Amino acid sequence: FMRRLIITGSTMRPRSTAFKAAIATRLRERIWPLLESGAIRPVIYRSFPLAQAADAHALMESSAHIGKIMLAP
């Protein structure tokens, strides 16, 4: 089942502080160890130098990518 794992982001703005704290605790306990051990890894589509942030943003808005778009210093 790990091959089809999806990490999805969401806005937490309307949630209570207690709810947000519980989510953060679960992430630290359950997800961070998997990331640290390499059991799960994000898919990096492309990395841009910081000077090309506008190009990276344009790619993100185009939805022509699968995976993460990174900015590197």
PDB file of N, CA and C in Angstrom, residues 1 3-4 7 11 17 19 26 36 43 47-48 52-53 57 59 65:
ATOM      1  N   PHE A   1       0.816  -1.207   0.000  1.00  0.00           N
ATOM      2  CA  PHE A   1       0.000   0.000   0.000  1.00  0.00           C
ATOM      3  C   PHE A   1       0.850   1.257   0.000  1.00  0.00           C
ATOM      4  N   ARG A   3       3.107   2.117  -1.989  1.00  0.00           N
ATOM      5  CA  ARG A   3       3.398   2.598  -3.335  1.00  0.00           C
ATOM      6  C   ARG A   3       2.355   3.605  -3.813  1.00  0.00           C
ATOM      7  N   ARG A   4       1.184   3.559  -3.261  1.00  0.00           N
ATOM      8  CA  ARG A   4       0.105   4.447  -3.689  1.00  0.00           C
ATOM      9  C   ARG A   4      -0.217   5.517  -2.642  1.00  0.00           C
ATOM     10  N   ILE A   7       0.207  12.265  -0.178  1.00  0.00           N
ATOM     11  CA  ILE A   7       0.238  13.292   0.862  1.00  0.00           C
ATOM     12  C   ILE A   7      -0.491  14.506   0.307  1.00  0.00           C
ATOM     13  N   THR A  11      -5.837  23.622   4.112  1.00  0.00           N
ATOM     14  CA  THR A  11      -5.786  24.786   4.988  1.00  0.00           C
ATOM     15  C   THR A  11      -6.354  24.406   6.353  1.00  0.00           C
ATOM     16  N   THR A  17      -7.068  25.589  17.735  1.00  0.00           N
ATOM     17  CA  THR A  17      -5.654  25.422  18.076  1.00  0.00           C
ATOM     18  C   THR A  17      -5.393  24.009  18.589  1.00  0.00           C
ATOM     19  N   PHE A  19      -6.997  21.251  17.795  1.00  0.00           N
ATOM     20  CA  PHE A  19      -7.035  20.330  16.657  1.00  0.00           C
ATOM     21  C   PHE A  19      -5.720  20.393  15.884  1.00  0.00           C
ATOM     22  N   ARG A  26       0.593  14.073  15.707  1.00  0.00           N
ATOM     23  CA  ARG A  26       0.489  12.838  14.918  1.00  0.00           C
ATOM     24  C   ARG A  26       1.489  12.821  13.774  1.00  0.00           C
ATOM     25  N   GLU A  36      12.142  10.260   7.516  1.00  0.00           N
ATOM     26  CA  GLU A  36      13.544  10.187   7.932  1.00  0.00           C
ATOM     27  C   GLU A  36      14.194   8.863   7.540  1.00  0.00           C
ATOM     28  N   VAL A  43       7.943  12.845  -4.397  1.00  0.00           N
ATOM     29  CA  VAL A  43       8.340  12.832  -5.802  1.00  0.00           C
ATOM     30  C   VAL A  43       8.720  14.260  -6.180  1.00  0.00           C
ATOM     31  N   SER A  47      13.515  20.997  -9.882  1.00  0.00           N
ATOM     32  CA  SER A  47      14.100  21.949  -8.944  1.00  0.00           C
ATOM     33  C   SER A  47      14.566  23.176  -9.721  1.00  0.00           C
ATOM     34  N   PHE A  48      14.248  24.360  -9.197  1.00  0.00           N
ATOM     35  CA  PHE A  48      14.633  25.624  -9.822  1.00  0.00           C
ATOM     36  C   PHE A  48      15.553  26.394  -8.883  1.00  0.00           C
ATOM     37  N   GLN A  52      14.891  31.759 -10.389  1.00  0.00           N
ATOM     38  CA  GLN A  52      13.860  31.386 -11.365  1.00  0.00           C
ATOM     39  C   GLN A  52      12.525  31.060 -10.685  1.00  0.00           C
ATOM     40  N   ALA A  53      12.274  31.703  -9.556  1.00  0.00           N
ATOM     41  CA  ALA A  53      11.038  31.451  -8.811  1.00  0.00           C
ATOM     42  C   ALA A  53       9.798  31.726  -9.656  1.00  0.00           C
ATOM     43  N   HIS A  57       6.809  29.110 -10.366  1.00  0.00           N
ATOM     44  CA  HIS A  57       5.414  29.437 -10.075  1.00  0.00           C
ATOM     45  C   HIS A  57       4.543  29.237 -11.311  1.00  0.00           C
ATOM     46  N   LEU A  59       5.058  27.118 -13.726  1.00  0.00           N
ATOM     47  CA  LEU A  59       4.896  25.675 -13.897  1.00  0.00           C
ATOM     48  C   LEU A  59       3.847  25.140 -12.931  1.00  0.00           C
ATOM     49  N   HIS A  65       2.654  19.326 -14.071  1.00  0.00           N
ATOM     50  CA  HIS A  65       3.655  18.538 -13.352  1.00  0.00           C
ATOM     51  C   HIS A  65       2.987  17.465 -12.497  1.00  0.00           C
TER      52      HIS A  65
END
